[in-house]
PDB file of C-alpha atoms and ligand atoms in Angstrom:
ATOM      1  CA  MET A   1      -8.210 -13.238  17.909  1.00  0.00           C
ATOM      2  CA  ARG A   2     -11.299 -11.052  17.920  1.00  0.00           C
ATOM      3  CA  LEU A   3     -13.192  -9.860  14.830  1.00  0.00           C
ATOM      4  CA  ILE A   4     -14.722  -6.414  15.308  1.00  0.00           C
ATOM      5  CA  THR A   5     -16.917  -4.589  12.820  1.00  0.00           C
ATOM      6  CA  THR A   6     -18.006  -1.421  14.642  1.00  0.00           C
ATOM      7  CA  LYS A   7     -16.055   1.614  15.842  1.00  0.00           C
ATOM      8  CA  LYS A   8     -17.715   1.499  19.264  1.00  0.00           C
ATOM      9  CA  GLU A   9     -16.691  -2.121  19.870  1.00  0.00           C
ATOM     10  CA  LEU A  10     -13.175  -1.315  18.663  1.00  0.00           C
ATOM     11  CA  PHE A  11     -12.867   1.631  21.025  1.00  0.00           C
ATOM     12  CA  ASP A  12     -14.003  -0.519  23.951  1.00  0.00           C
ATOM     13  CA  ALA A  13     -11.725  -3.447  23.012  1.00  0.00           C
ATOM     14  CA  ILE A  14      -8.413  -1.588  22.904  1.00  0.00           C
ATOM     15  CA  PRO A  15      -6.594  -1.441  26.234  1.00  0.00           C
ATOM     16  CA  ARG A  16      -4.641   1.781  26.725  1.00  0.00           C
ATOM     17  CA  ASP A  17      -1.806   0.333  28.802  1.00  0.00           C
ATOM     18  CA  LEU A  18      -0.231  -1.772  26.028  1.00  0.00           C
ATOM     19  CA  SER A  19       1.943  -0.824  23.050  1.00  0.00           C
ATOM     20  CA  ILE A  20      -0.223  -1.044  19.951  1.00  0.00           C
ATOM     21  CA  GLY A  21       0.732  -1.913  16.373  1.00  0.00           C
ATOM     22  CA  LEU A  22      -1.659  -1.286  13.470  1.00  0.00           C
ATOM     23  CA  VAL A  23      -1.472  -2.878  10.023  1.00  0.00           C
ATOM     24  CA  PRO A  24      -4.036  -1.373   7.639  1.00  0.00           C
ATOM     25  CA  THR A  25      -4.986  -3.588   4.669  1.00  0.00           C
ATOM     26  CA  MET A  26      -7.668  -4.023   2.038  1.00  0.00           C
ATOM     27  CA  GLY A  27      -7.805  -7.795   2.558  1.00  0.00           C
ATOM     28  CA  ALA A  28      -7.167 -10.546  -0.014  1.00  0.00           C
ATOM     29  CA  LEU A  29      -4.129 -11.136   2.132  1.00  0.00           C
ATOM     30  CA  HIS A  30      -0.897 -12.754   0.945  1.00  0.00           C
ATOM     31  CA  SER A  31       2.685 -13.232   2.103  1.00  0.00           C
ATOM     32  CA  GLY A  32       3.400  -9.494   1.668  1.00  0.00           C
ATOM     33  CA  HIS A  33       0.763  -8.658   4.256  1.00  0.00           C
ATOM     34  CA  ALA A  34       1.997 -11.504   6.486  1.00  0.00           C
ATOM     35  CA  SER A  35       5.458  -9.964   6.586  1.00  0.00           C
ATOM     36  CA  LEU A  36       3.962  -6.687   7.894  1.00  0.00           C
ATOM     37  CA  MET A  37       2.047  -8.635  10.553  1.00  0.00           C
ATOM     38  CA  LYS A  38       5.187 -10.528  11.555  1.00  0.00           C
ATOM     39  CA  LEU A  39       7.231  -7.389  12.205  1.00  0.00           C
ATOM     40  CA  ALA A  40       4.302  -5.675  13.935  1.00  0.00           C
ATOM     41  CA  ARG A  41       3.788  -8.756  16.133  1.00  0.00           C
ATOM     42  CA  GLN A  42       7.438  -8.613  17.249  1.00  0.00           C
ATOM     43  CA  GLU A  43       7.389  -4.925  18.065  1.00  0.00           C
ATOM     44  CA  ASN A  44       4.071  -4.480  19.904  1.00  0.00           C
ATOM     45  CA  GLU A  45       2.099  -5.981  22.770  1.00  0.00           C
ATOM     46  CA  LEU A  46      -1.241  -5.654  20.980  1.00  0.00           C
ATOM     47  CA  LEU A  47      -1.581  -6.173  17.231  1.00  0.00           C
ATOM     48  CA  VAL A  48      -4.540  -4.721  15.344  1.00  0.00           C
ATOM     49  CA  ALA A  49      -5.072  -5.432  11.634  1.00  0.00           C
ATOM     50  CA  SER A  50      -7.742  -3.687   9.617  1.00  0.00           C
ATOM     51  CA  ILE A  51      -9.468  -4.961   6.500  1.00  0.00           C
ATOM     52  CA  PHE A  52     -11.344  -2.318   4.577  1.00  0.00           C
ATOM     53  CA  VAL A  53     -11.628  -1.820   0.825  1.00  0.00           C
ATOM     54  CA  ASN A  54     -11.847   1.951   0.940  1.00  0.00           C
ATOM     55  CA  PRO A  55     -14.061   3.304  -1.857  1.00  0.00           C
ATOM     56  CA  LEU A  56     -12.627   6.814  -1.430  1.00  0.00           C
ATOM     57  CA  GLN A  57      -9.286   5.774  -2.875  1.00  0.00           C
ATOM     58  CA  PHE A  58     -10.746   4.210  -6.029  1.00  0.00           C
ATOM     59  CA  GLU A  59     -11.787   5.914  -9.251  1.00  0.00           C
ATOM     60  CA  ALA A  60     -15.216   7.623  -9.033  1.00  0.00           C
ATOM     61  CA  LEU A  61     -15.211   7.014  -5.240  1.00  0.00           C
ATOM     62  CA  GLY A  62     -15.630   3.305  -5.814  1.00  0.00           C
ATOM     63  CA  ASP A  63     -18.157   3.443  -8.640  1.00  0.00           C
ATOM     64  CA  CYS A  64     -15.754   1.537 -10.897  1.00  0.00           C
ATOM     65  CA  ASP A  65     -14.824  -2.022 -11.886  1.00  0.00           C
ATOM     66  CA  ASP A  66     -11.504  -1.887 -10.029  1.00  0.00           C
ATOM     67  CA  TYR A  67     -13.416  -1.410  -6.739  1.00  0.00           C
ATOM     68  CA  ARG A  68     -16.202  -3.846  -7.582  1.00  0.00           C
ATOM     69  CA  ASN A  69     -13.743  -6.521  -8.792  1.00  0.00           C
ATOM     70  CA  TYR A  70     -11.289  -6.028  -5.941  1.00  0.00           C
ATOM     71  CA  PRO A  71     -10.773  -9.541  -4.481  1.00  0.00           C
ATOM     72  CA  ARG A  72     -12.516 -10.108  -1.141  1.00  0.00           C
ATOM     73  CA  ASP A  73     -12.212 -13.261   0.983  1.00  0.00           C
ATOM     74  CA  LEU A  74     -12.777 -12.583   4.678  1.00  0.00           C
ATOM     75  CA  ASP A  75     -12.599 -16.243   5.777  1.00  0.00           C
ATOM     76  CA  ALA A  76      -9.186 -16.817   4.189  1.00  0.00           C
ATOM     77  CA  ASP A  77      -7.972 -13.461   5.549  1.00  0.00           C
ATOM     78  CA  LEU A  78      -9.036 -14.336   9.102  1.00  0.00           C
ATOM     79  CA  LYS A  79      -7.176 -17.634   8.861  1.00  0.00           C
ATOM     80  CA  LEU A  80      -3.949 -15.893   7.808  1.00  0.00           C
ATOM     81  CA  LEU A  81      -4.308 -13.222  10.486  1.00  0.00           C
ATOM     82  CA  GLU A  82      -4.892 -15.843  13.163  1.00  0.00           C
ATOM     83  CA  GLU A  83      -1.699 -17.617  12.055  1.00  0.00           C
ATOM     84  CA  CYS A  84       0.165 -14.300  12.277  1.00  0.00           C
ATOM     85  CA  GLY A  85      -0.887 -13.853  15.913  1.00  0.00           C
ATOM     86  CA  VAL A  86      -3.132 -10.840  15.339  1.00  0.00           C
ATOM     87  CA  ASP A  87      -5.178  -9.875  18.426  1.00  0.00           C
ATOM     88  CA  ILE A  88      -7.905  -7.723  16.879  1.00  0.00           C
ATOM     89  CA  VAL A  89      -9.199  -7.612  13.303  1.00  0.00           C
ATOM     90  CA  PHE A  90     -11.202  -4.498  12.487  1.00  0.00           C
ATOM     91  CA  ALA A  91     -13.312  -5.132   9.375  1.00  0.00           C
ATOM     92  CA  PRO A  92     -15.994  -2.446   9.177  1.00  0.00           C
ATOM     93  CA  SER A  93     -18.614  -1.994   6.468  1.00  0.00           C
ATOM     94  CA  VAL A  94     -18.519   1.092   4.242  1.00  0.00           C
ATOM     95  CA  SER A  95     -21.510   2.579   6.080  1.00  0.00           C
ATOM     96  CA  GLU A  96     -19.816   2.022   9.431  1.00  0.00           C
ATOM     97  CA  MET A  97     -16.719   3.886   8.248  1.00  0.00           C
ATOM     98  CA  TYR A  98     -18.627   6.605   6.400  1.00  0.00           C
ATOM     99  CA  PRO A  99     -22.046   6.850   8.111  1.00  0.00           C
ATOM    100  CA  THR A 100     -22.892  10.167   6.419  1.00  0.00           C
ATOM    101  CA  GLY A 101     -21.753   8.961   2.985  1.00  0.00           C
ATOM    102  CA  ILE A 102     -18.775  10.605   1.304  1.00  0.00           C
ATOM    103  CA  PRO A 103     -17.066  12.628   4.040  1.00  0.00           C
ATOM    104  CA  LEU A 104     -17.168  16.390   3.856  1.00  0.00           C
ATOM    105  CA  VAL A 105     -13.731  16.829   5.383  1.00  0.00           C
ATOM    106  CA  TRP A 106     -10.816  15.064   3.708  1.00  0.00           C
ATOM    107  CA  VAL A 107      -7.083  14.958   4.251  1.00  0.00           C
ATOM    108  CA  ARG A 108      -5.459  16.450   1.160  1.00  0.00           C
ATOM    109  CA  THR A 109      -2.034  15.314   0.048  1.00  0.00           C
ATOM    110  CA  GLY A 110      -1.254  18.109  -2.416  1.00  0.00           C
ATOM    111  CA  VAL A 111       1.501  17.758  -4.999  1.00  0.00           C
ATOM    112  CA  MET A 112       2.876  14.656  -3.326  1.00  0.00           C
ATOM    113  CA  GLY A 113      -0.358  12.825  -4.014  1.00  0.00           C
ATOM    114  CA  GLU A 114      -0.732  14.158  -7.525  1.00  0.00           C
ATOM    115  CA  LYS A 115       2.425  12.729  -9.093  1.00  0.00           C
ATOM    116  CA  LEU A 116       3.352   9.170 -10.162  1.00  0.00           C
ATOM    117  CA  GLU A 117       0.453   6.898  -9.078  1.00  0.00           C
ATOM    118  CA  GLY A 118      -1.625   9.967  -8.286  1.00  0.00           C
ATOM    119  CA  ALA A 119      -1.290  11.309 -11.841  1.00  0.00           C
ATOM    120  CA  SER A 120      -3.116   8.250 -13.157  1.00  0.00           C
ATOM    121  CA  ARG A 121      -5.383   7.899 -10.128  1.00  0.00           C
ATOM    122  CA  PRO A 122      -6.600  11.407  -9.216  1.00  0.00           C
ATOM    123  CA  GLY A 123      -7.735  11.614  -5.586  1.00  0.00           C
ATOM    124  CA  HIS A 124      -6.289   8.203  -4.701  1.00  0.00           C
ATOM    125  CA  PHE A 125      -3.853   9.455  -2.067  1.00  0.00           C
ATOM    126  CA  ASP A 126      -6.392  11.862  -0.566  1.00  0.00           C
ATOM    127  CA  GLY A 127      -8.629   8.808  -0.100  1.00  0.00           C
ATOM    128  CA  VAL A 128      -5.751   6.836   1.436  1.00  0.00           C
ATOM    129  CA  ALA A 129      -4.696   9.689   3.745  1.00  0.00           C
ATOM    130  CA  THR A 130      -8.301  10.216   4.849  1.00  0.00           C
ATOM    131  CA  VAL A 131      -8.988   6.578   5.733  1.00  0.00           C
ATOM    132  CA  VAL A 132      -5.581   6.089   7.358  1.00  0.00           C
ATOM    133  CA  SER A 133      -6.169   9.202   9.504  1.00  0.00           C
ATOM    134  CA  LYS A 134      -9.516   7.749  10.591  1.00  0.00           C
ATOM    135  CA  LEU A 135      -7.840   4.427  11.454  1.00  0.00           C
ATOM    136  CA  PHE A 136      -5.147   6.253  13.431  1.00  0.00           C
ATOM    137  CA  ASN A 137      -7.853   8.082  15.402  1.00  0.00           C
ATOM    138  CA  LEU A 138      -9.828   4.893  16.006  1.00  0.00           C
ATOM    139  CA  VAL A 139      -6.904   2.664  17.031  1.00  0.00           C
ATOM    140  CA  ARG A 140      -4.378   5.258  18.283  1.00  0.00           C
ATOM    141  CA  PRO A 141      -1.438   2.949  17.523  1.00  0.00           C
ATOM    142  CA  ASP A 142       2.140   3.498  18.698  1.00  0.00           C
ATOM    143  CA  ARG A 143       3.393   2.088  15.385  1.00  0.00           C
ATOM    144  CA  ALA A 144       1.779   1.576  12.001  1.00  0.00           C
ATOM    145  CA  TYR A 145       3.161  -0.706   9.301  1.00  0.00           C
ATOM    146  CA  PHE A 146       3.159  -0.104   5.555  1.00  0.00           C
ATOM    147  CA  GLY A 147       4.747  -2.023   2.684  1.00  0.00           C
ATOM    148  CA  GLN A 148       7.579  -0.524   0.686  1.00  0.00           C
ATOM    149  CA  LYS A 149       5.788  -2.009  -2.332  1.00  0.00           C
ATOM    150  CA  ASP A 150       3.595   1.106  -2.183  1.00  0.00           C
ATOM    151  CA  ALA A 151       6.563   3.466  -1.908  1.00  0.00           C
ATOM    152  CA  GLN A 152       4.550   6.581  -2.663  1.00  0.00           C
ATOM    153  CA  GLN A 153       2.029   5.600  -0.003  1.00  0.00           C
ATOM    154  CA  VAL A 154       4.839   5.295   2.562  1.00  0.00           C
ATOM    155  CA  ALA A 155       6.176   8.745   1.618  1.00  0.00           C
ATOM    156  CA  VAL A 156       2.696  10.308   1.734  1.00  0.00           C
ATOM    157  CA  ILE A 157       1.853   8.728   5.116  1.00  0.00           C
ATOM    158  CA  ARG A 158       5.157   9.868   6.601  1.00  0.00           C
ATOM    159  CA  ARG A 159       4.330  13.376   5.433  1.00  0.00           C
ATOM    160  CA  LEU A 160       0.760  13.063   6.783  1.00  0.00           C
ATOM    161  CA  VAL A 161       1.927  12.245  10.318  1.00  0.00           C
ATOM    162  CA  ALA A 162       4.617  14.939  10.202  1.00  0.00           C
ATOM    163  CA  ASP A 163       2.308  17.662   8.876  1.00  0.00           C
ATOM    164  CA  LEU A 164      -0.607  16.824  11.213  1.00  0.00           C
ATOM    165  CA  ASP A 165       1.548  15.910  14.254  1.00  0.00           C
ATOM    166  CA  ILE A 166      -0.006  12.470  14.562  1.00  0.00           C
ATOM    167  CA  PRO A 167       1.827  10.605  17.346  1.00  0.00           C
ATOM    168  CA  VAL A 168       2.556   7.338  15.536  1.00  0.00           C
ATOM    169  CA  GLU A 169       5.792   5.800  14.279  1.00  0.00           C
ATOM    170  CA  ILE A 170       5.606   4.760  10.632  1.00  0.00           C
ATOM    171  CA  ARG A 171       7.439   1.520   9.868  1.00  0.00           C
ATOM    172  CA  ALA A 172       8.142   0.542   6.243  1.00  0.00           C
ATOM    173  CA  VAL A 173       8.534  -3.159   5.436  1.00  0.00           C
ATOM    174  CA  PRO A 174      10.517  -4.521   2.419  1.00  0.00           C
ATOM    175  CA  ILE A 175       8.711  -5.829  -0.677  1.00  0.00           C
ATOM    176  CA  ILE A 176       7.846  -9.533  -0.671  1.00  0.00           C
ATOM    177  CA  ARG A 177       8.089 -11.192  -4.097  1.00  0.00           C
ATOM    178  CA  GLY A 178       7.039 -14.513  -5.607  1.00  0.00           C
ATOM    179  CA  THR A 179       9.811 -16.907  -6.638  1.00  0.00           C
ATOM    180  CA  ASP A 180       9.472 -15.534 -10.179  1.00  0.00           C
ATOM    181  CA  GLY A 181      10.241 -12.008  -8.907  1.00  0.00           C
ATOM    182  CA  LEU A 182       6.735 -10.538  -9.246  1.00  0.00           C
ATOM    183  CA  ALA A 183       5.899  -8.353  -6.244  1.00  0.00           C
ATOM    184  CA  GLU A 184       3.078  -9.978  -4.282  1.00  0.00           C
ATOM    185  CA  SER A 185      -0.195  -8.111  -4.754  1.00  0.00           C
ATOM    186  CA  SER A 186      -3.862  -8.881  -4.185  1.00  0.00           C
ATOM    187  CA  ARG A 187      -4.366  -7.832  -7.810  1.00  0.00           C
ATOM    188  CA  ASN A 188      -2.112 -10.702  -9.016  1.00  0.00           C
ATOM    189  CA  GLN A 189      -5.119 -13.012  -8.495  1.00  0.00           C
ATOM    190  CA  ARG A 190      -6.709 -11.344 -11.497  1.00  0.00           C
ATOM    191  CA  LEU A 191      -3.808 -12.250 -13.843  1.00  0.00           C
ATOM    192  CA  SER A 192      -4.066 -15.259 -16.178  1.00  0.00           C
ATOM    193  CA  PRO A 193      -0.948 -17.482 -16.322  1.00  0.00           C
ATOM    194  CA  GLU A 194       0.091 -15.750 -19.544  1.00  0.00           C
ATOM    195  CA  GLU A 195      -0.493 -12.285 -18.095  1.00  0.00           C
ATOM    196  CA  ARG A 196       1.551 -13.214 -15.051  1.00  0.00           C
ATOM    197  CA  LYS A 197       4.410 -14.203 -17.359  1.00  0.00           C
ATOM    198  CA  ASN A 198       4.106 -10.900 -19.209  1.00  0.00           C
ATOM    199  CA  ALA A 199       4.095  -9.001 -15.913  1.00  0.00           C
ATOM    200  CA  LEU A 200       7.549 -10.316 -14.999  1.00  0.00           C
ATOM    201  CA  VAL A 201       9.150  -7.753 -17.305  1.00  0.00           C
ATOM    202  CA  LEU A 202       8.470  -5.149 -14.597  1.00  0.00           C
ATOM    203  CA  SER A 203      10.750  -6.633 -11.920  1.00  0.00           C
ATOM    204  CA  HIS A 204      13.300  -7.691 -14.555  1.00  0.00           C
ATOM    205  CA  VAL A 205      13.632  -4.148 -15.874  1.00  0.00           C
ATOM    206  CA  LEU A 206      13.846  -2.669 -12.365  1.00  0.00           C
ATOM    207  CA  ASN A 207      16.598  -5.141 -11.479  1.00  0.00           C
ATOM    208  CA  LYS A 208      18.568  -4.205 -14.596  1.00  0.00           C
ATOM    209  CA  LEU A 209      18.177  -0.545 -13.690  1.00  0.00           C
ATOM    210  CA  LYS A 210      19.531  -1.242 -10.225  1.00  0.00           C
ATOM    211  CA  ALA A 211      22.463  -3.175 -11.696  1.00  0.00           C
ATOM    212  CA  ARG A 212      23.019  -0.218 -14.095  1.00  0.00           C
ATOM    213  CA  THR A 213      23.103  -2.535 -17.099  1.00  0.00           C
ATOM    214  CA  ILE A 214      20.477  -0.262 -18.698  1.00  0.00           C
ATOM    215  CA  ASP A 215      19.635   3.420 -18.286  1.00  0.00           C
ATOM    216  CA  ILE A 216      16.219   4.918 -17.616  1.00  0.00           C
ATOM    217  CA  ALA A 217      15.480   5.526 -21.318  1.00  0.00           C
ATOM    218  CA  ASP A 218      16.270   1.888 -22.196  1.00  0.00           C
ATOM    219  CA  ALA A 219      14.180   0.731 -19.249  1.00  0.00           C
ATOM    220  CA  ARG A 220      11.189   2.767 -20.401  1.00  0.00           C
ATOM    221  CA  ALA A 221      11.608   1.482 -23.959  1.00  0.00           C
ATOM    222  CA  GLU A 222      11.765  -2.120 -22.791  1.00  0.00           C
ATOM    223  CA  LEU A 223       8.554  -1.746 -20.781  1.00  0.00           C
ATOM    224  CA  ALA A 224       6.817   0.162 -23.568  1.00  0.00           C
ATOM    225  CA  GLN A 225       7.624  -2.594 -26.079  1.00  0.00           C
ATOM    226  CA  ALA A 226       6.959  -5.587 -23.823  1.00  0.00           C
ATOM    227  CA  ALA A 227       4.281  -8.065 -24.944  1.00  0.00           C
ATOM    228  CA  GLY A 228       0.854  -7.616 -23.347  1.00  0.00           C
ATOM    229  CA  VAL A 229       2.019  -4.665 -21.263  1.00  0.00           C
ATOM    230  CA  LYS A 230       1.128  -0.966 -21.280  1.00  0.00           C
ATOM    231  CA  LEU A 231       3.609   1.320 -19.558  1.00  0.00           C
ATOM    232  CA  ASP A 232       2.059   3.917 -17.267  1.00  0.00           C
ATOM    233  CA  HIS A 233       5.176   5.441 -15.730  1.00  0.00           C
ATOM    234  CA  LEU A 234       8.756   4.729 -14.806  1.00  0.00           C
ATOM    235  CA  GLU A 235      10.628   7.409 -12.873  1.00  0.00           C
ATOM    236  CA  VAL A 236      13.679   7.707 -10.692  1.00  0.00           C
ATOM    237  CA  VAL A 237      12.797   9.777  -7.616  1.00  0.00           C
ATOM    238  CA  ASP A 238      13.971  10.878  -4.195  1.00  0.00           C
ATOM    239  CA  PRO A 239      12.409   8.337  -1.778  1.00  0.00           C
ATOM    240  CA  THR A 240      11.307  11.030   0.704  1.00  0.00           C
ATOM    241  CA  THR A 241      10.062  13.859  -1.492  1.00  0.00           C
ATOM    242  CA  LEU A 242       9.264  11.803  -4.618  1.00  0.00           C
ATOM    243  CA  GLU A 243      10.867  14.595  -6.674  1.00  0.00           C
ATOM    244  CA  PRO A 244      12.540  13.356  -9.892  1.00  0.00           C
ATOM    245  CA  LEU A 245      16.276  12.726  -9.626  1.00  0.00           C
ATOM    246  CA  ASN A 246      18.792  12.842 -12.424  1.00  0.00           C
ATOM    247  CA  ASP A 247      21.844  12.573 -10.215  1.00  0.00           C
ATOM    248  CA  LEU A 248      22.120   8.915  -9.277  1.00  0.00           C
ATOM    249  CA  SER A 249      24.993   9.471  -6.858  1.00  0.00           C
ATOM    250  CA  GLN A 250      22.452   9.773  -4.019  1.00  0.00           C
ATOM    251  CA  PRO A 251      19.966   7.102  -2.823  1.00  0.00           C
ATOM    252  CA  ALA A 252      17.114   6.948  -5.287  1.00  0.00           C
ATOM    253  CA  LEU A 253      14.034   4.903  -5.949  1.00  0.00           C
ATOM    254  CA  ALA A 254      12.967   3.664  -9.367  1.00  0.00           C
ATOM    255  CA  VAL A 255       9.168   3.499  -9.311  1.00  0.00           C
ATOM    256  CA  ALA A 256       6.976   2.070 -12.050  1.00  0.00           C
ATOM    257  CA  ALA A 257       3.415   1.182 -12.942  1.00  0.00           C
ATOM    258  CA  ILE A 258       2.221  -0.942 -15.840  1.00  0.00           C
ATOM    259  CA  TYR A 259      -1.071  -2.349 -17.030  1.00  0.00           C
ATOM    260  CA  VAL A 260      -1.192  -6.044 -17.847  1.00  0.00           C
ATOM    261  CA  GLY A 261      -4.574  -6.480 -19.466  1.00  0.00           C
ATOM    262  CA  PRO A 262      -6.956  -4.541 -17.190  1.00  0.00           C
ATOM    263  CA  VAL A 263      -4.776  -5.022 -14.118  1.00  0.00           C
ATOM    264  CA  ARG A 264      -2.617  -2.191 -12.880  1.00  0.00           C
ATOM    265  CA  LEU A 265       0.616  -3.342 -11.246  1.00  0.00           C
ATOM    266  CA  ILE A 266       3.207  -1.276  -9.406  1.00  0.00           C
ATOM    267  CA  ASP A 267       6.724  -2.027  -8.276  1.00  0.00           C
ATOM    268  CA  ASN A 268       9.866  -0.181  -7.225  1.00  0.00           C
ATOM    269  CA  ILE A 269      13.487  -0.768  -6.389  1.00  0.00           C
ATOM    270  CA  GLU A 270      16.047   1.130  -4.392  1.00  0.00           C
ATOM    271  CA  ILE A 271      18.957   2.272  -6.499  1.00  0.00           C
ATOM    272  CA  THR A 272      21.964   2.699  -4.264  1.00  0.00           C
ATOM    273  CA  ASN A 273      25.197   4.409  -5.071  1.00  0.00           C
ATOM    274  CA  GLN A 274      27.447   1.769  -6.595  1.00  0.00           C
ATOM    275  CA  GLN A 275      30.977   3.082  -7.152  1.00  0.00           C
TER     276      GLN A 275
HETATM  277  P1  LIG B 301      -3.248  -3.453   0.492  1.00  0.00           P
HETATM  278  O1  LIG B 301      -4.095  -4.510   1.114  1.00  0.00           O
HETATM  279  O2  LIG B 301      -2.887  -3.721  -0.932  1.00  0.00           O
HETATM  280  O3  LIG B 301      -3.768  -2.067   0.749  1.00  0.00           O
HETATM  281  O4  LIG B 301      -1.876  -3.538   1.265  1.00  0.00           O
HETATM  282  C1  LIG B 301      -1.827  -3.397   2.664  1.00  0.00           C
HETATM  283  C2  LIG B 301      -0.400  -3.163   3.057  1.00  0.00           C
HETATM  284  O5  LIG B 301       0.385  -4.281   2.665  1.00  0.00           O
HETATM  285  C3  LIG B 301       0.194  -1.931   2.369  1.00  0.00           C
HETATM  286  O6  LIG B 301       0.985  -1.223   3.302  1.00  0.00           O
HETATM  287  C4  LIG B 301       1.019  -2.528   1.282  1.00  0.00           C
HETATM  288  O7  LIG B 301       2.113  -1.729   0.912  1.00  0.00           O
HETATM  289  C5  LIG B 301       1.489  -3.816   1.926  1.00  0.00           C
HETATM  290  N1  LIG B 301       1.886  -4.771   0.890  1.00  0.00           N
HETATM  291  C6  LIG B 301       1.135  -5.196  -0.156  1.00  0.00           C
HETATM  292  N2  LIG B 301       1.859  -6.022  -0.929  1.00  0.00           N
HETATM  293  C7  LIG B 301       3.085  -6.120  -0.368  1.00  0.00           C
HETATM  294  C8  LIG B 301       4.283  -6.826  -0.721  1.00  0.00           C
HETATM  295  N3  LIG B 301       4.364  -7.588  -1.809  1.00  0.00           N
HETATM  296  N4  LIG B 301       5.351  -6.673   0.087  1.00  0.00           N
HETATM  297  C9  LIG B 301       5.281  -5.889   1.199  1.00  0.00           C
HETATM  298  N5  LIG B 301       4.187  -5.213   1.574  1.00  0.00           N
HETATM  299  C10 LIG B 301       3.106  -5.318   0.798  1.00  0.00           C
END
């Protein structure tokens, strides 16, 4: 495995005669990331993982506690990536990625990036789409892997490659959860044991929604009243367009975000037609 920190080195290191898989990450890697690496390893001859905490997708372009406190542990990440059989790790600095500072030209995600997560995090998906476009240009992968945990991100990236004719196949990978049901997330490291317990209400409520033992109003009420939790949103949407759905006879996604203390957690579940 080779660690590369500059674009020039990356360009020179990537052979053009092999199928290439790319897994973009922000580091602080866990079993969710490992599952992306595993699928990408099976499907490609060369596996590239990137580690970059992208300031553009954080509040105030990274001038915020969420960016500053984002967990970073390159040594542990490299160990996990080595175990996953990654060939090249691209871990650039902010100035390497954005040598002129905040870029002038961005990829804009429009209404799709303004709803759900984007309503609470203005500009977040424009920042994601911009950095992912740069990574696609730098690596030119045949396939890129994203976690279904960030369902809106998957939908936005699929739209990005369709709208800009980027020749890459987007592969979505199922959510990996802890044994207690909490979706794995780098942000979970910031939860105290009690906060982690409080956070479990999120997956519990989504599971009840899937089983149809509660409706969306009950689900929202349960999250709104849960101890130590602040509900941001819970919606049932079309998985491709992210438009709200009332008719649950078609495949739908229940997507939610809560705050547990200062930590923002997201989760979602597919709600299939159960006759
Ligand atoms: P991040 O480092 O949080 O930007 O995540 C990098 C990639 O890993 C994204 O495509 C995420 O959706 C994916 N990912 C993060 N957590 C999980 C999880 N629990 N299960 C599956 N994929 C995940």
